[in-house]
mmCIF file of C-alpha atoms in Angstrom:
data_model
loop_
_atom_site.group_PDB
_atom_site.id
_atom_site.type_symbol
_atom_site.label_atom_id
_atom_site.label_comp_id
_atom_site.label_asym_id
_atom_site.label_seq_id
_atom_site.Cartn_x
_atom_site.Cartn_y
_atom_site.Cartn_z
ATOM 1 C CA GLY A 211 96.386 105.603 99.454
ATOM 2 C CA GLN A 212 93.262 106.112 96.795
ATOM 3 C CA ASN A 213 90.798 108.640 96.794
ATOM 4 C CA ILE A 214 87.414 109.277 94.345
ATOM 5 C CA ASP A 215 85.224 112.047 95.263
ATOM 6 C CA GLN A 216 82.239 112.283 93.347
ATOM 7 C CA PRO A 217 79.216 113.861 94.709
ATOM 8 C CA THR A 218 76.463 111.829 96.834
ATOM 9 C CA GLU A 219 73.312 112.989 95.256
ATOM 10 C CA MET A 220 71.868 114.915 92.046
ATOM 11 C CA THR A 221 68.041 115.614 91.008
ATOM 12 C CA ALA A 222 67.520 116.508 87.666
ATOM 13 C CA THR A 223 63.940 116.638 84.807
ATOM 14 C CA GLU A 224 62.856 114.408 82.355
ATOM 15 C CA GLY A 225 64.785 115.774 78.809
ATOM 16 C CA ALA A 226 67.912 117.724 80.641
ATOM 17 C CA ILE A 227 71.280 117.128 80.674
ATOM 18 C CA VAL A 228 73.351 116.305 83.930
ATOM 19 C CA GLN A 229 76.934 116.040 84.912
ATOM 20 C CA ILE A 230 78.659 113.664 87.578
ATOM 21 C CA ASN A 231 82.233 114.864 88.272
ATOM 22 C CA CYS A 232 84.590 112.565 89.394
ATOM 23 C CA THR A 233 87.798 113.986 90.832
ATOM 24 C CA TYR A 234 90.645 111.483 91.605
ATOM 25 C CA GLN A 235 94.175 111.151 93.408
ATOM 26 C CA THR A 236 96.061 107.717 92.672
ATOM 27 C CA SER A 237 99.085 106.116 93.189
ATOM 28 C CA GLY A 238 98.921 104.576 89.522
ATOM 29 C CA PHE A 239 96.918 105.165 86.550
ATOM 30 C CA ASN A 240 95.682 103.234 84.034
ATOM 31 C CA GLY A 241 92.496 104.651 82.883
ATOM 32 C CA LEU A 242 88.818 105.182 84.213
ATOM 33 C CA PHE A 243 86.021 103.437 84.367
ATOM 34 C CA TRP A 244 82.060 104.820 83.912
ATOM 35 C CA TYR A 245 78.887 102.393 85.874
ATOM 36 C CA GLN A 246 75.712 102.311 85.522
ATOM 37 C CA GLN A 247 73.879 100.450 88.675
ATOM 38 C CA HIS A 248 70.362 100.133 89.117
ATOM 39 C CA ALA A 249 68.763 99.565 92.905
ATOM 40 C CA GLY A 250 69.311 95.813 94.032
ATOM 41 C CA GLU A 251 71.328 94.956 90.560
ATOM 42 C CA ALA A 252 74.663 94.774 89.652
ATOM 43 C CA PRO A 253 76.796 97.517 88.459
ATOM 44 C CA THR A 254 76.853 97.285 84.290
ATOM 45 C CA PHE A 255 79.947 98.886 81.944
ATOM 46 C CA LEU A 256 78.479 102.739 80.561
ATOM 47 C CA SER A 257 82.678 103.630 79.439
ATOM 48 C CA TYR A 258 86.325 103.411 79.540
ATOM 49 C CA ASN A 259 88.503 106.319 79.317
ATOM 50 C CA VAL A 260 92.383 106.240 79.218
ATOM 51 C CA LEU A 261 93.265 109.164 77.062
ATOM 52 C CA ASP A 262 92.226 113.409 77.520
ATOM 53 C CA GLY A 263 88.550 114.109 75.425
ATOM 54 C CA LEU A 264 85.076 113.565 75.380
ATOM 55 C CA GLU A 265 83.503 109.940 74.267
ATOM 56 C CA GLU A 266 80.248 109.429 73.305
ATOM 57 C CA LYS A 267 78.708 106.601 73.186
ATOM 58 C CA GLY A 268 74.873 108.031 72.124
ATOM 59 C CA ARG A 269 73.024 109.909 75.102
ATOM 60 C CA PHE A 270 76.118 109.429 77.028
ATOM 61 C CA SER A 271 79.441 111.160 76.600
ATOM 62 C CA SER A 272 82.600 110.634 79.229
ATOM 63 C CA PHE A 273 85.366 112.976 79.513
ATOM 64 C CA LEU A 274 89.021 113.031 81.077
ATOM 65 C CA SER A 275 91.630 115.412 81.659
ATOM 66 C CA ARG A 276 94.779 113.166 83.506
ATOM 67 C CA SER A 277 96.472 115.953 84.321
ATOM 68 C CA LYS A 278 93.582 117.536 86.646
ATOM 69 C CA GLY A 279 92.560 114.014 87.907
ATOM 70 C CA TYR A 280 88.748 115.125 86.628
ATOM 71 C CA SER A 281 86.460 113.402 85.037
ATOM 72 C CA TYR A 282 82.992 113.633 84.082
ATOM 73 C CA LEU A 283 79.706 111.888 82.738
ATOM 74 C CA LEU A 284 77.363 113.373 81.121
ATOM 75 C CA LEU A 285 74.241 112.103 80.443
ATOM 76 C CA LYS A 286 71.861 113.594 78.028
ATOM 77 C CA GLU A 287 67.321 113.546 77.527
ATOM 78 C CA LEU A 288 66.962 112.037 80.169
ATOM 79 C CA GLN A 289 64.835 109.606 80.790
ATOM 80 C CA MET A 290 62.833 108.223 83.628
ATOM 81 C CA LYS A 291 64.838 104.693 83.691
ATOM 82 C CA ASP A 292 68.199 106.550 83.940
ATOM 83 C CA SER A 293 67.809 107.186 87.486
ATOM 84 C CA ALA A 294 70.168 104.678 89.094
ATOM 85 C CA SER A 295 73.415 104.923 90.552
ATOM 86 C CA TYR A 296 76.568 105.848 88.692
ATOM 87 C CA LEU A 297 80.091 104.762 89.888
ATOM 88 C CA CYS A 298 82.821 106.386 88.644
ATOM 89 C CA ALA A 299 86.433 103.736 89.529
ATOM 90 C CA VAL A 300 89.872 104.447 88.084
ATOM 91 C CA GLU A 301 91.913 101.456 87.506
ATOM 92 C CA THR A 302 95.663 100.842 88.567
ATOM 93 C CA ALA A 303 98.168 98.359 87.825
ATOM 94 C CA GLY A 304 97.909 95.083 87.969
ATOM 95 C CA ASN A 305 94.148 95.451 86.101
ATOM 96 C CA LYS A 306 92.388 96.801 90.384
ATOM 97 C CA LEU A 307 89.742 99.335 90.201
ATOM 98 C CA THR A 308 88.759 101.552 92.845
ATOM 99 C CA PHE A 309 85.692 102.943 93.097
ATOM 100 C CA GLY A 310 84.043 106.625 94.666
ATOM 101 C CA GLY A 311 81.342 106.100 96.402
ATOM 102 C CA GLY A 312 78.941 106.432 93.404
ATOM 103 C CA THR A 313 75.947 109.361 92.783
ATOM 104 C CA ARG A 314 72.814 108.923 93.147
ATOM 105 C CA VAL A 315 70.345 110.410 89.856
ATOM 106 C CA LEU A 316 67.191 110.629 90.431
ATOM 107 C CA VAL A 317 64.707 111.665 86.945
ATOM 108 C CA LYS A 318 61.374 113.353 87.903
ATOM 109 C CA PRO A 319 58.692 113.975 86.038
ATOM 110 C CA ASP B 276 76.980 87.586 76.257
ATOM 111 C CA VAL B 277 79.507 87.255 79.376
ATOM 112 C CA LYS B 278 77.954 86.070 82.111
ATOM 113 C CA VAL B 279 78.527 85.979 85.443
ATOM 114 C CA THR B 280 76.585 83.933 87.932
ATOM 115 C CA GLN B 281 77.042 83.956 91.652
ATOM 116 C CA SER B 282 75.686 81.052 94.195
ATOM 117 C CA SER B 283 73.307 82.509 95.662
ATOM 118 C CA ARG B 284 71.076 85.659 95.993
ATOM 119 C CA TYR B 285 70.451 85.979 99.535
ATOM 120 C CA LEU B 286 71.729 84.411 102.680
ATOM 121 C CA VAL B 287 71.436 84.369 105.959
ATOM 122 C CA LYS B 288 74.237 82.877 108.355
ATOM 123 C CA ARG B 289 75.300 83.069 111.903
ATOM 124 C CA THR B 290 78.045 84.639 113.498
ATOM 125 C CA GLY B 291 81.118 81.956 113.717
ATOM 126 C CA GLU B 292 79.736 79.856 110.660
ATOM 127 C CA LYS B 293 82.067 79.380 107.841
ATOM 128 C CA VAL B 294 80.602 80.865 104.575
ATOM 129 C CA PHE B 295 80.869 80.094 100.788
ATOM 130 C CA LEU B 296 80.568 82.707 98.120
ATOM 131 C CA GLU B 297 80.406 80.476 94.544
ATOM 132 C CA CYS B 298 81.293 82.478 91.396
ATOM 133 C CA VAL B 299 81.320 81.332 87.541
ATOM 134 C CA GLN B 300 81.697 82.597 84.577
ATOM 135 C CA ASP B 301 81.387 81.595 80.716
ATOM 136 C CA MET B 302 83.747 83.378 79.172
ATOM 137 C CA ASP B 303 87.740 82.523 79.435
ATOM 138 C CA HIS B 304 88.509 85.251 81.291
ATOM 139 C CA GLU B 305 92.281 85.287 83.626
ATOM 140 C CA ASN B 306 91.418 88.598 85.742
ATOM 141 C CA MET B 307 88.315 87.575 88.781
ATOM 142 C CA PHE B 308 87.192 89.909 91.984
ATOM 143 C CA TRP B 309 85.374 90.026 94.749
ATOM 144 C CA TYR B 310 84.051 92.889 96.239
ATOM 145 C CA ARG B 311 82.280 94.425 99.171
ATOM 146 C CA GLN B 312 79.345 97.240 98.600
ATOM 147 C CA ASP B 313 78.392 99.337 101.607
ATOM 148 C CA PRO B 314 76.034 101.746 101.932
ATOM 149 C CA GLY B 315 78.212 105.362 101.440
ATOM 150 C CA LEU B 316 81.096 103.575 101.083
ATOM 151 C CA GLY B 317 80.928 102.048 97.450
ATOM 152 C CA LEU B 318 82.768 99.155 96.819
ATOM 153 C CA ARG B 319 85.447 97.910 98.216
ATOM 154 C CA LEU B 320 88.128 94.761 96.595
ATOM 155 C CA ILE B 321 88.413 91.946 98.934
ATOM 156 C CA TYR B 322 91.144 89.751 96.685
ATOM 157 C CA PHE B 323 91.506 89.319 92.821
ATOM 158 C CA SER B 324 93.301 86.460 90.826
ATOM 159 C CA TYR B 325 95.035 86.632 87.676
ATOM 160 C CA ASP B 326 95.075 83.178 86.764
ATOM 161 C CA VAL B 327 94.120 79.889 88.332
ATOM 162 C CA LYS B 328 95.979 79.267 92.010
ATOM 163 C CA MET B 329 96.658 82.989 91.818
ATOM 164 C CA LYS B 330 95.586 85.156 94.316
ATOM 165 C CA GLU B 331 95.835 88.250 95.548
ATOM 166 C CA LYS B 332 95.032 90.654 98.508
ATOM 167 C CA GLY B 333 93.193 93.912 97.610
ATOM 168 C CA ASP B 334 91.903 97.174 100.054
ATOM 169 C CA ILE B 335 90.024 94.556 103.197
ATOM 170 C CA PRO B 336 91.190 91.076 102.706
ATOM 171 C CA GLU B 337 90.780 90.468 106.544
ATOM 172 C CA GLY B 338 88.943 88.069 107.542
ATOM 173 C CA TYR B 339 88.340 86.875 103.906
ATOM 174 C CA SER B 340 90.436 83.756 102.222
ATOM 175 C CA VAL B 341 89.807 83.110 98.225
ATOM 176 C CA SER B 342 89.779 79.532 96.368
ATOM 177 C CA ARG B 343 90.800 79.632 91.973
ATOM 178 C CA GLU B 344 90.727 75.767 91.565
ATOM 179 C CA LYS B 345 89.860 76.064 88.130
ATOM 180 C CA LYS B 346 89.959 79.082 86.030
ATOM 181 C CA GLU B 347 86.182 79.347 85.252
ATOM 182 C CA ARG B 348 85.292 79.817 89.586
ATOM 183 C CA PHE B 349 86.718 82.194 92.337
ATOM 184 C CA SER B 350 85.155 81.213 95.273
ATOM 185 C CA LEU B 351 85.076 84.005 98.511
ATOM 186 C CA ILE B 352 84.928 82.037 101.985
ATOM 187 C CA LEU B 353 84.733 83.928 105.444
ATOM 188 C CA GLU B 354 86.428 80.918 107.606
ATOM 189 C CA SER B 355 84.467 82.582 110.891
ATOM 190 C CA ALA B 356 81.395 84.994 109.930
ATOM 191 C CA SER B 357 81.137 88.435 111.983
ATOM 192 C CA THR B 358 78.423 90.298 111.842
ATOM 193 C CA ASN B 359 80.457 93.261 110.153
ATOM 194 C CA GLN B 360 80.562 91.126 107.704
ATOM 195 C CA THR B 361 76.605 91.873 106.606
ATOM 196 C CA SER B 362 77.489 93.007 103.164
ATOM 197 C CA MET B 363 76.276 93.291 99.461
ATOM 198 C CA TYR B 364 78.654 90.567 97.647
ATOM 199 C CA LEU B 365 79.953 90.768 94.041
ATOM 200 C CA CYS B 366 82.121 89.038 91.507
ATOM 201 C CA ALA B 367 83.507 90.353 88.706
ATOM 202 C CA SER B 368 85.464 89.052 86.010
ATOM 203 C CA ARG B 369 87.866 91.091 83.686
ATOM 204 C CA GLY B 370 87.540 90.234 79.607
ATOM 205 C CA GLY B 371 89.809 93.608 77.709
ATOM 206 C CA ASN B 372 88.379 96.577 79.195
ATOM 207 C CA GLU B 373 85.865 95.704 80.744
ATOM 208 C CA GLN B 374 84.848 94.352 83.678
ATOM 209 C CA PHE B 375 81.547 92.514 83.757
ATOM 210 C CA PHE B 376 79.593 91.912 87.478
ATOM 211 C CA GLY B 377 77.788 88.716 88.724
ATOM 212 C CA PRO B 378 74.426 88.956 90.422
ATOM 213 C CA GLY B 379 75.174 89.798 94.039
ATOM 214 C CA THR B 380 74.793 88.300 96.667
ATOM 215 C CA ARG B 381 73.011 89.839 100.185
ATOM 216 C CA LEU B 382 74.594 88.334 103.184
ATOM 217 C CA THR B 383 73.436 89.134 106.731
ATOM 218 C CA VAL B 384 75.062 87.235 109.506
ATOM 219 C CA LEU B 385 72.839 87.396 112.435
#
């Protein structure tokens, strides 16, 4: 079966850094996605990691360790608009995505 | 810009009704997906399709069927709606390494 774990909720202050962890145990692995989802809206793509290491994209970075079944999403210089849910998803054969439950991030002034 | 559209944002149906949820994408993508999203359970894959007339069961296909008669359109069908199918339904289309989601349909079954 597929198991993807991420924290339910995190709170951080505007301007700070927050790291959202995601651990997974899946049968097969093609890559790992991170999505952002604001309340009442569709998820939007943030990053896709296939190889081990850190991928940086502006204020957001994503890290993957395939041997440890572990990824994190790093959000720097937090802004109020970053308050949202962040979804970790593992891609397996056939482009199938299995999602974690999502982490709700609340940014406080 | 890729656009994935869904026929309704909000829908209210009665138990036992047949319900059609339509999804259209405009980027000639072959792969399309239907998910439902429930609090505490995240997104769960119902069905997906690799190409016209092809369909594969996802993780929770029971009570649902799908139709893909044209490449751009992927329909989700609830043969006989039940209250436990009240949920947010999200369609997605895959191009390259990115999956694009539609705005979602919030379905309430009374």
